[in-house]
Structure formats: C-alpha cells, structure tokens
mmCIF file of C-alpha atoms in Angstrom:
data_model
loop_
_atom_site.group_PDB
_atom_site.id
_atom_site.type_symbol
_atom_site.label_atom_id
_atom_site.label_comp_id
_atom_site.label_asym_id
_atom_site.label_seq_id
_atom_site.Cartn_x
_atom_site.Cartn_y
_atom_site.Cartn_z
ATOM 1 C CA MET A 12 9.422 3.529 -18.660
ATOM 2 C CA ILE A 13 9.150 3.804 -14.885
ATOM 3 C CA VAL A 14 11.717 2.131 -12.593
ATOM 4 C CA GLU A 15 11.230 1.371 -8.898
ATOM 5 C CA THR A 16 13.525 -0.382 -6.417
ATOM 6 C CA ALA A 17 11.976 -2.733 -3.869
ATOM 7 C CA ARG A 18 14.547 -2.397 -1.126
ATOM 8 C CA ALA A 19 15.072 -5.124 1.459
ATOM 9 C CA LYS A 20 13.197 -4.479 4.705
ATOM 10 C CA VAL A 21 15.155 -5.249 7.876
ATOM 11 C CA ASN A 22 13.483 -5.596 11.263
ATOM 12 C CA LEU A 23 16.044 -4.277 13.726
ATOM 13 C CA ALA A 24 13.669 -5.362 16.482
ATOM 14 C CA LEU A 25 10.290 -7.095 16.359
ATOM 15 C CA HIS A 26 8.098 -7.453 19.443
ATOM 16 C CA VAL A 27 4.823 -9.387 19.079
ATOM 17 C CA THR A 28 2.435 -7.687 21.500
ATOM 18 C CA SER A 29 -0.989 -9.272 20.879
ATOM 19 C CA GLN A 30 -3.280 -10.974 18.375
ATOM 20 C CA THR A 31 -6.589 -9.634 17.115
ATOM 21 C CA GLN A 32 -9.780 -11.705 17.034
ATOM 22 C CA ASP A 33 -9.505 -12.032 13.254
ATOM 23 C CA GLY A 34 -6.012 -13.503 13.527
ATOM 24 C CA TYR A 35 -3.747 -10.541 12.788
ATOM 25 C CA HIS A 36 -0.655 -10.180 14.958
ATOM 26 C CA CYS A 37 0.040 -6.785 16.496
ATOM 27 C CA LEU A 38 3.691 -5.775 16.413
ATOM 28 C CA ASP A 39 5.994 -3.114 17.750
ATOM 29 C CA SER A 40 8.963 -3.065 15.403
ATOM 30 C CA LEU A 41 11.915 -0.959 14.331
ATOM 31 C CA VAL A 42 12.274 -1.144 10.559
ATOM 32 C CA ALA A 43 15.004 0.113 8.238
ATOM 33 C CA PHE A 44 15.650 -0.394 4.538
ATOM 34 C CA ALA A 45 18.806 -1.619 2.827
ATOM 35 C CA ASP A 46 20.354 -0.201 -0.325
ATOM 36 C CA VAL A 47 19.901 -3.598 -2.013
ATOM 37 C CA GLY A 48 16.680 -4.966 -3.438
ATOM 38 C CA ASP A 49 14.584 -6.099 -6.358
ATOM 39 C CA ARG A 50 14.165 -3.882 -9.432
ATOM 40 C CA LEU A 51 10.830 -3.342 -11.160
ATOM 41 C CA THR A 52 10.224 -1.638 -14.470
ATOM 42 C CA PHE A 53 6.846 -0.575 -15.863
ATOM 43 C CA SER A 54 6.257 -0.101 -19.583
ATOM 44 C CA PRO A 55 3.020 0.580 -21.489
ATOM 45 C CA ALA A 56 1.634 -2.563 -23.149
ATOM 46 C CA ASP A 57 -1.558 -3.986 -24.657
ATOM 47 C CA HIS A 58 -2.529 -5.716 -21.414
ATOM 48 C CA LEU A 59 -1.271 -6.331 -17.876
ATOM 49 C CA ASN A 60 1.596 -8.799 -17.890
ATOM 50 C CA LEU A 61 4.391 -9.817 -15.508
ATOM 51 C CA SER A 62 7.852 -11.048 -16.482
ATOM 52 C CA ILE A 63 10.278 -12.276 -13.808
ATOM 53 C CA THR A 64 14.046 -12.278 -14.261
ATOM 54 C CA GLY A 65 17.038 -12.238 -11.924
ATOM 55 C CA PRO A 66 18.887 -14.782 -9.762
ATOM 56 C CA PHE A 67 15.776 -15.834 -7.807
ATOM 57 C CA ALA A 68 13.318 -15.809 -10.710
ATOM 58 C CA GLY A 69 12.984 -19.583 -10.554
ATOM 59 C CA ASP A 70 11.460 -19.367 -7.072
ATOM 60 C CA LEU A 71 8.466 -17.313 -8.242
ATOM 61 C CA SER A 72 5.639 -17.816 -10.689
ATOM 62 C CA PRO A 73 3.884 -14.975 -12.560
ATOM 63 C CA ASN A 74 0.465 -16.437 -11.731
ATOM 64 C CA ALA A 75 -2.580 -14.448 -10.706
ATOM 65 C CA ASP A 76 -1.782 -14.791 -6.990
ATOM 66 C CA ASN A 77 1.631 -13.140 -7.326
ATOM 67 C CA LEU A 78 1.745 -10.092 -5.043
ATOM 68 C CA VAL A 79 2.935 -7.875 -7.881
ATOM 69 C CA LEU A 80 -0.129 -8.721 -9.975
ATOM 70 C CA ARG A 81 -2.425 -8.400 -6.950
ATOM 71 C CA ALA A 82 -0.984 -4.934 -6.325
ATOM 72 C CA ALA A 83 -1.465 -4.063 -9.999
ATOM 73 C CA ARG A 84 -5.117 -5.121 -9.817
ATOM 74 C CA LEU A 85 -5.519 -2.973 -6.719
ATOM 75 C CA MET A 86 -4.284 -0.076 -8.875
ATOM 76 C CA GLY A 87 -6.868 -0.851 -11.560
ATOM 77 C CA ALA A 88 -4.825 -3.357 -13.605
ATOM 78 C CA PRO A 89 -3.638 -0.878 -16.264
ATOM 79 C CA PRO A 90 -2.259 -2.285 -19.530
ATOM 80 C CA VAL A 91 1.404 -2.464 -18.622
ATOM 81 C CA LEU A 92 4.332 -4.853 -18.783
ATOM 82 C CA ILE A 93 5.914 -5.242 -15.357
ATOM 83 C CA THR A 94 9.392 -6.736 -15.293
ATOM 84 C CA LEU A 95 10.510 -7.920 -11.871
ATOM 85 C CA GLU A 96 14.249 -8.473 -11.475
ATOM 86 C CA LYS A 97 14.223 -10.765 -8.446
ATOM 87 C CA ASN A 98 17.488 -10.159 -6.571
ATOM 88 C CA LEU A 99 16.271 -10.943 -3.049
ATOM 89 C CA PRO A 100 15.658 -14.504 -1.831
ATOM 90 C CA VAL A 101 12.014 -15.561 -1.518
ATOM 91 C CA ALA A 102 10.298 -16.167 1.864
ATOM 92 C CA SER A 103 13.345 -14.793 3.628
ATOM 93 C CA GLY A 104 12.097 -12.324 6.251
ATOM 94 C CA ILE A 105 13.183 -9.153 4.456
ATOM 95 C CA GLY A 106 9.852 -8.226 2.940
ATOM 96 C CA GLY A 107 10.602 -9.288 -0.623
ATOM 97 C CA GLY A 108 7.007 -9.884 -1.718
ATOM 98 C CA SER A 109 5.630 -6.926 0.192
ATOM 99 C CA ALA A 110 8.441 -4.694 -1.070
ATOM 100 C CA ASP A 111 7.652 -5.776 -4.640
ATOM 101 C CA ALA A 112 3.958 -5.045 -4.110
ATOM 102 C CA ALA A 113 4.776 -1.641 -2.628
ATOM 103 C CA ALA A 114 7.093 -0.823 -5.545
ATOM 104 C CA THR A 115 4.313 -1.840 -7.935
ATOM 105 C CA ILE A 116 1.884 0.514 -6.233
ATOM 106 C CA ARG A 117 4.400 3.364 -6.315
ATOM 107 C CA GLY A 118 5.364 2.686 -9.929
ATOM 108 C CA LEU A 119 1.811 2.453 -11.232
ATOM 109 C CA SER A 120 0.838 5.552 -9.268
ATOM 110 C CA ARG A 121 3.603 7.423 -11.094
ATOM 111 C CA LEU A 122 2.807 5.873 -14.461
ATOM 112 C CA THR A 123 -0.926 6.556 -14.334
ATOM 113 C CA SER A 124 -0.842 9.697 -12.136
ATOM 114 C CA SER A 125 -3.252 8.001 -9.742
ATOM 115 C CA ASP A 126 -3.500 8.170 -5.959
ATOM 116 C CA LEU A 127 -2.120 5.527 -3.637
ATOM 117 C CA PRO A 128 -4.723 3.146 -2.191
ATOM 118 C CA GLY A 129 -5.882 3.724 1.371
ATOM 119 C CA ILE A 130 -4.078 2.196 4.340
ATOM 120 C CA GLU A 131 -6.771 -0.464 4.838
ATOM 121 C CA GLN A 132 -6.359 -1.653 1.250
ATOM 122 C CA GLN A 133 -2.590 -1.704 1.670
ATOM 123 C CA VAL A 134 -2.787 -3.816 4.843
ATOM 124 C CA ALA A 135 -5.272 -6.176 3.195
ATOM 125 C CA LEU A 136 -2.675 -6.819 0.498
ATOM 126 C CA GLY A 137 0.003 -7.551 3.111
ATOM 127 C CA ALA A 138 0.822 -6.333 6.611
ATOM 128 C CA ASP A 139 4.277 -5.150 5.491
ATOM 129 C CA VAL A 140 3.034 -3.304 2.405
ATOM 130 C CA PRO A 141 2.396 0.072 4.127
ATOM 131 C CA VAL A 142 5.861 0.198 5.693
ATOM 132 C CA CYS A 143 7.447 -0.783 2.376
ATOM 133 C CA ILE A 144 5.547 1.999 0.626
ATOM 134 C CA PHE A 145 6.881 4.402 3.284
ATOM 135 C CA GLY A 146 10.378 3.069 2.592
ATOM 136 C CA HIS A 147 12.381 4.808 5.352
ATOM 137 C CA ALA A 148 13.528 3.926 8.865
ATOM 138 C CA CYS A 149 10.496 3.919 11.139
ATOM 139 C CA ARG A 150 8.650 2.426 14.068
ATOM 140 C CA MET A 151 5.835 0.159 12.885
ATOM 141 C CA GLN A 152 2.975 -0.770 15.200
ATOM 142 C CA GLY A 153 -0.440 -2.384 15.172
ATOM 143 C CA ILE A 154 -0.963 -4.797 12.306
ATOM 144 C CA GLY A 155 1.257 -2.634 10.128
ATOM 145 C CA GLU A 156 -0.933 0.423 9.760
ATOM 146 C CA VAL A 157 0.793 2.668 12.326
ATOM 147 C CA ILE A 158 4.075 4.087 11.008
ATOM 148 C CA GLU A 159 6.214 6.792 12.592
ATOM 149 C CA PRO A 160 9.572 8.040 11.248
ATOM 150 C CA LEU A 161 12.480 6.805 13.347
ATOM 151 C CA GLU A 162 14.001 10.034 14.616
ATOM 152 C CA GLY A 163 17.738 10.021 15.241
ATOM 153 C CA PHE A 164 18.454 7.040 12.985
ATOM 154 C CA SER A 165 21.616 7.887 11.080
ATOM 155 C CA GLY A 166 22.054 4.525 9.366
ATOM 156 C CA LEU A 167 23.852 1.252 10.030
ATOM 157 C CA ASN A 168 26.418 -0.836 8.162
ATOM 158 C CA VAL A 169 25.243 -4.427 7.999
ATOM 159 C CA VAL A 170 25.840 -7.773 6.392
ATOM 160 C CA LEU A 171 22.716 -9.688 5.334
ATOM 161 C CA VAL A 172 22.939 -13.477 5.289
ATOM 162 C CA ASN A 173 20.376 -16.020 4.132
ATOM 163 C CA PRO A 174 21.324 -19.701 4.402
ATOM 164 C CA GLY A 175 19.202 -20.639 1.401
ATOM 165 C CA VAL A 176 16.198 -22.028 3.269
ATOM 166 C CA ALA A 177 12.689 -20.612 2.813
ATOM 167 C CA VAL A 178 10.715 -20.227 6.052
ATOM 168 C CA SER A 179 6.917 -20.101 6.313
ATOM 169 C CA THR A 180 5.793 -16.959 8.145
ATOM 170 C CA ARG A 181 2.590 -18.687 9.250
ATOM 171 C CA ASP A 182 4.514 -21.613 10.741
ATOM 172 C CA VAL A 183 6.786 -19.247 12.649
ATOM 173 C CA PHE A 184 3.880 -17.291 14.134
ATOM 174 C CA ASP A 185 2.134 -20.567 14.996
ATOM 175 C CA GLY A 186 5.258 -21.596 16.907
ATOM 176 C CA LEU A 187 5.200 -18.565 19.225
ATOM 177 C CA SER A 188 4.953 -19.640 22.866
ATOM 178 C CA SER A 189 3.383 -16.279 23.774
ATOM 179 C CA LYS A 190 1.612 -13.736 21.620
ATOM 180 C CA THR A 191 1.290 -11.113 24.361
ATOM 181 C CA ASN A 192 4.809 -9.804 24.879
ATOM 182 C CA SER A 193 6.147 -6.435 25.977
ATOM 183 C CA SER A 194 6.323 -3.492 23.595
ATOM 184 C CA LEU A 195 9.472 -1.554 22.839
ATOM 185 C CA PRO A 196 10.626 0.609 25.746
ATOM 186 C CA ASP A 197 9.612 4.260 25.727
ATOM 187 C CA PHE A 198 11.888 6.374 23.549
ATOM 188 C CA VAL A 199 11.911 9.604 21.597
ATOM 189 C CA ARG A 200 14.894 9.016 19.331
ATOM 190 C CA PHE A 201 16.703 5.936 18.085
ATOM 191 C CA ASP A 202 19.720 7.155 20.051
ATOM 192 C CA ASP A 203 17.746 6.537 23.260
ATOM 193 C CA LEU A 204 17.628 2.788 22.600
ATOM 194 C CA CYS A 205 20.181 0.053 23.181
ATOM 195 C CA LEU A 206 19.617 -2.194 20.180
ATOM 196 C CA SER A 207 21.214 -5.220 21.852
ATOM 197 C CA GLU A 208 18.598 -5.072 24.640
ATOM 198 C CA LEU A 209 15.729 -5.386 22.163
ATOM 199 C CA ARG A 210 14.656 -8.630 20.510
ATOM 200 C CA ASN A 211 12.901 -10.414 17.678
ATOM 201 C CA ASP A 212 10.146 -12.539 19.215
ATOM 202 C CA LEU A 213 9.984 -14.641 16.051
ATOM 203 C CA GLU A 214 13.611 -15.720 16.262
ATOM 204 C CA ARG A 215 13.142 -18.608 18.693
ATOM 205 C CA PRO A 216 10.292 -20.369 16.808
ATOM 206 C CA ALA A 217 12.044 -19.743 13.480
ATOM 207 C CA ARG A 218 15.264 -21.326 14.770
ATOM 208 C CA ALA A 219 13.266 -24.359 15.905
ATOM 209 C CA ILE A 220 11.890 -24.753 12.374
ATOM 210 C CA CYS A 221 15.119 -23.841 10.574
ATOM 211 C CA PRO A 222 18.351 -24.740 12.445
ATOM 212 C CA GLU A 223 20.326 -23.127 9.621
ATOM 213 C CA ILE A 224 19.453 -19.789 11.220
ATOM 214 C CA ASP A 225 21.752 -20.756 14.108
ATOM 215 C CA ASP A 226 24.557 -21.261 11.590
ATOM 216 C CA ALA A 227 23.933 -17.839 10.044
ATOM 217 C CA LEU A 228 23.880 -16.057 13.405
ATOM 218 C CA ARG A 229 27.035 -17.822 14.532
ATOM 219 C CA ALA A 230 28.819 -17.001 11.276
ATOM 220 C CA LEU A 231 27.943 -13.317 11.620
ATOM 221 C CA SER A 232 29.146 -13.228 15.216
ATOM 222 C CA GLU A 233 32.409 -14.965 14.330
ATOM 223 C CA SER A 234 32.958 -12.509 11.473
ATOM 224 C CA GLY A 235 33.169 -9.624 13.949
ATOM 225 C CA SER A 236 29.650 -8.181 14.022
ATOM 226 C CA ASP A 237 28.690 -6.074 17.014
ATOM 227 C CA LEU A 238 25.198 -7.572 16.981
ATOM 228 C CA ALA A 239 23.686 -10.502 15.072
ATOM 229 C CA ARG A 240 19.904 -10.940 14.878
ATOM 230 C CA MET A 241 17.287 -12.482 12.627
ATOM 231 C CA SER A 242 15.060 -10.201 10.515
ATOM 232 C CA GLY A 243 11.302 -10.669 10.275
ATOM 233 C CA SER A 244 10.256 -14.309 10.327
ATOM 234 C CA GLY A 245 13.601 -15.475 8.898
ATOM 235 C CA ALA A 246 15.698 -17.003 7.696
ATOM 236 C CA THR A 247 17.684 -13.868 6.743
ATOM 237 C CA CYS A 248 19.887 -12.548 9.547
ATOM 238 C CA TYR A 249 21.765 -9.290 9.829
ATOM 239 C CA GLY A 250 25.029 -8.369 11.512
ATOM 240 C CA VAL A 251 25.872 -4.789 12.492
ATOM 241 C CA PHE A 252 29.418 -3.573 11.805
ATOM 242 C CA ALA A 253 31.253 -0.459 12.889
ATOM 243 C CA THR A 254 32.247 0.644 9.389
ATOM 244 C CA GLU A 255 31.290 0.068 5.760
ATOM 245 C CA GLU A 256 34.754 -1.394 5.134
ATOM 246 C CA ASN A 257 34.362 -3.917 7.959
ATOM 247 C CA ALA A 258 30.960 -4.972 6.645
ATOM 248 C CA ARG A 259 32.242 -5.368 3.102
ATOM 249 C CA HIS A 260 35.246 -7.384 4.276
ATOM 250 C CA ALA A 261 33.034 -9.675 6.379
ATOM 251 C CA ALA A 262 30.624 -10.193 3.467
ATOM 252 C CA ASP A 263 33.491 -11.172 1.162
ATOM 253 C CA HIS A 264 34.797 -13.639 3.744
ATOM 254 C CA LEU A 265 31.383 -15.194 4.389
ATOM 255 C CA SER A 266 30.676 -15.503 0.659
ATOM 256 C CA GLN A 267 33.863 -17.515 0.251
ATOM 257 C CA GLN A 268 33.194 -19.596 3.352
ATOM 258 C CA TYR A 269 29.542 -20.313 2.490
ATOM 259 C CA PRO A 270 29.226 -20.184 -1.314
ATOM 260 C CA ASP A 271 25.640 -21.524 -1.228
ATOM 261 C CA TRP A 272 24.389 -18.701 0.983
ATOM 262 C CA TRP A 273 23.059 -15.333 -0.121
ATOM 263 C CA VAL A 274 25.394 -12.792 1.440
ATOM 264 C CA THR A 275 25.679 -9.052 0.872
ATOM 265 C CA SER A 276 26.883 -5.969 2.704
ATOM 266 C CA ALA A 277 24.459 -3.066 2.785
ATOM 267 C CA ALA A 278 23.741 0.316 4.302
ATOM 268 C CA LEU A 279 20.469 0.729 6.203
ATOM 269 C CA ARG A 280 18.518 3.969 6.201
#
C-alpha cells in the first residue's frame, strides 16, 4: 500500500498579471505548503475505484469527473483502490482538489514505477497541479507551469481559517476589476520581500461574493496575527504568528469562538 499526503497549498501572495487568449489567467504567486492535508492510500485491486472518507467526505462525489479519478486516468487508470481521507474543506482556496490530484499522480507513479506526466498534461488537469506535485515553497508564474524554489524561505507559523462557505474560483476571477496587475517586485530571496506589502488580487472580488471572509480576516487580526490574508480564491484565510505556541493558542481560541469554522494551526514550508 502506498500513502501520499495532499498538503494544503497556501498563497502567501497572488498577483494576477494578465489573461491569455484562451482564458487562462497568468499569475505571479508565492506558494508554501502546510503540514496539514488530505491523506490518500493506493492499494492493488481488480479495477480502478475511489472511496472517500473523512470529515469533508460528504462534500465530494466519487464520480468520473472527480479530480482524483481524472488524475488516475491520466496515469493510465491502473487497477487500484484509492481511498481519499478528505480533511480539507472543499472549494476553499487551499488547493484541495489539485493537491489530491497531485498526490494521486505521485502515488500511482510510485505504485506502478511510471514517469510523471509532462507539464502540459499537468496544467490541463488543473493550473495548481504542477505546484502541488512540486510540494515545496516556491514562486509560481505563468498559468502554473513556471515554478522556482523560494530561496531563503525558512517557514512560517500560521493559523488557517475557513468560515464554512464554498467559493467559486470562476466567479472570483470574473469579479476582478483588472486582469493586468503588477508582478511581484524583483527579489532573489524570500528575505528580500516584505510580505505585508504584497497582495492577493483575488481577495477583493472574493470578499464581495463571500462577506464571511471579512469575518475570518478580522478574527485572525484580533487573535494577534502579524498579517492576515486570504489564500487563493478563498474563502480560507491565513494569519502569520511569531511562534508555533502563539499560533496554536490562537487556533484553540478561534475554534472555541467559532465552532462552525474549520480552524487549524500549521507550519508552512
């Protein structure tokens, strides 16, 4: 049996720089991965099958369009039982579906001793799939195909908060007032950047669609975070804390204050 973890993807910054003629959005983004995520296991079976368990299993269906099964078909649809333990909220801006697809590709590559698909096939499956296959702090550009390790990134202590509202990525991108915004400033190492001076261009349209994001950002700020920002297209937000203990304490407090939210402390790398 092969086990893979689909770790939550966090966009520390996300600048939308242009849009291609075929509709893809070009990004310039800083991405890191949390030590929390979904868990996938792969076991030999008579045919390809997907079973979904976990706290958010009810929000997914194991139908043919599921990203895990699409990734498995991309890998040749070997006869295997895939069990997805869905621990991350769905449609939440932390790459859950793409991370699951990437973990499927990695797991089946290990199980069948086959090569990873090419970058074009990965992007066709989902723009975040290549970065999730990479799985480490990086700068992601283009439509997701350009990935560079993020030099000088030593990790961050964060609290992840999702107010329990799914947000449509397409609707958020459609709500952008401008799709030609500035790129990240020139830098060599993460240490050269001031994270608070960067932005997530999707935050404003997402907040217009989902006012609960305002509540999440405010709650993180009031809990003592040094910086509170939305990840991806929302609605998950992250708060940066000085220490692991501070992050854990804030997560415990927020969980008690907002029992219907998904809240967890995590380390980014």
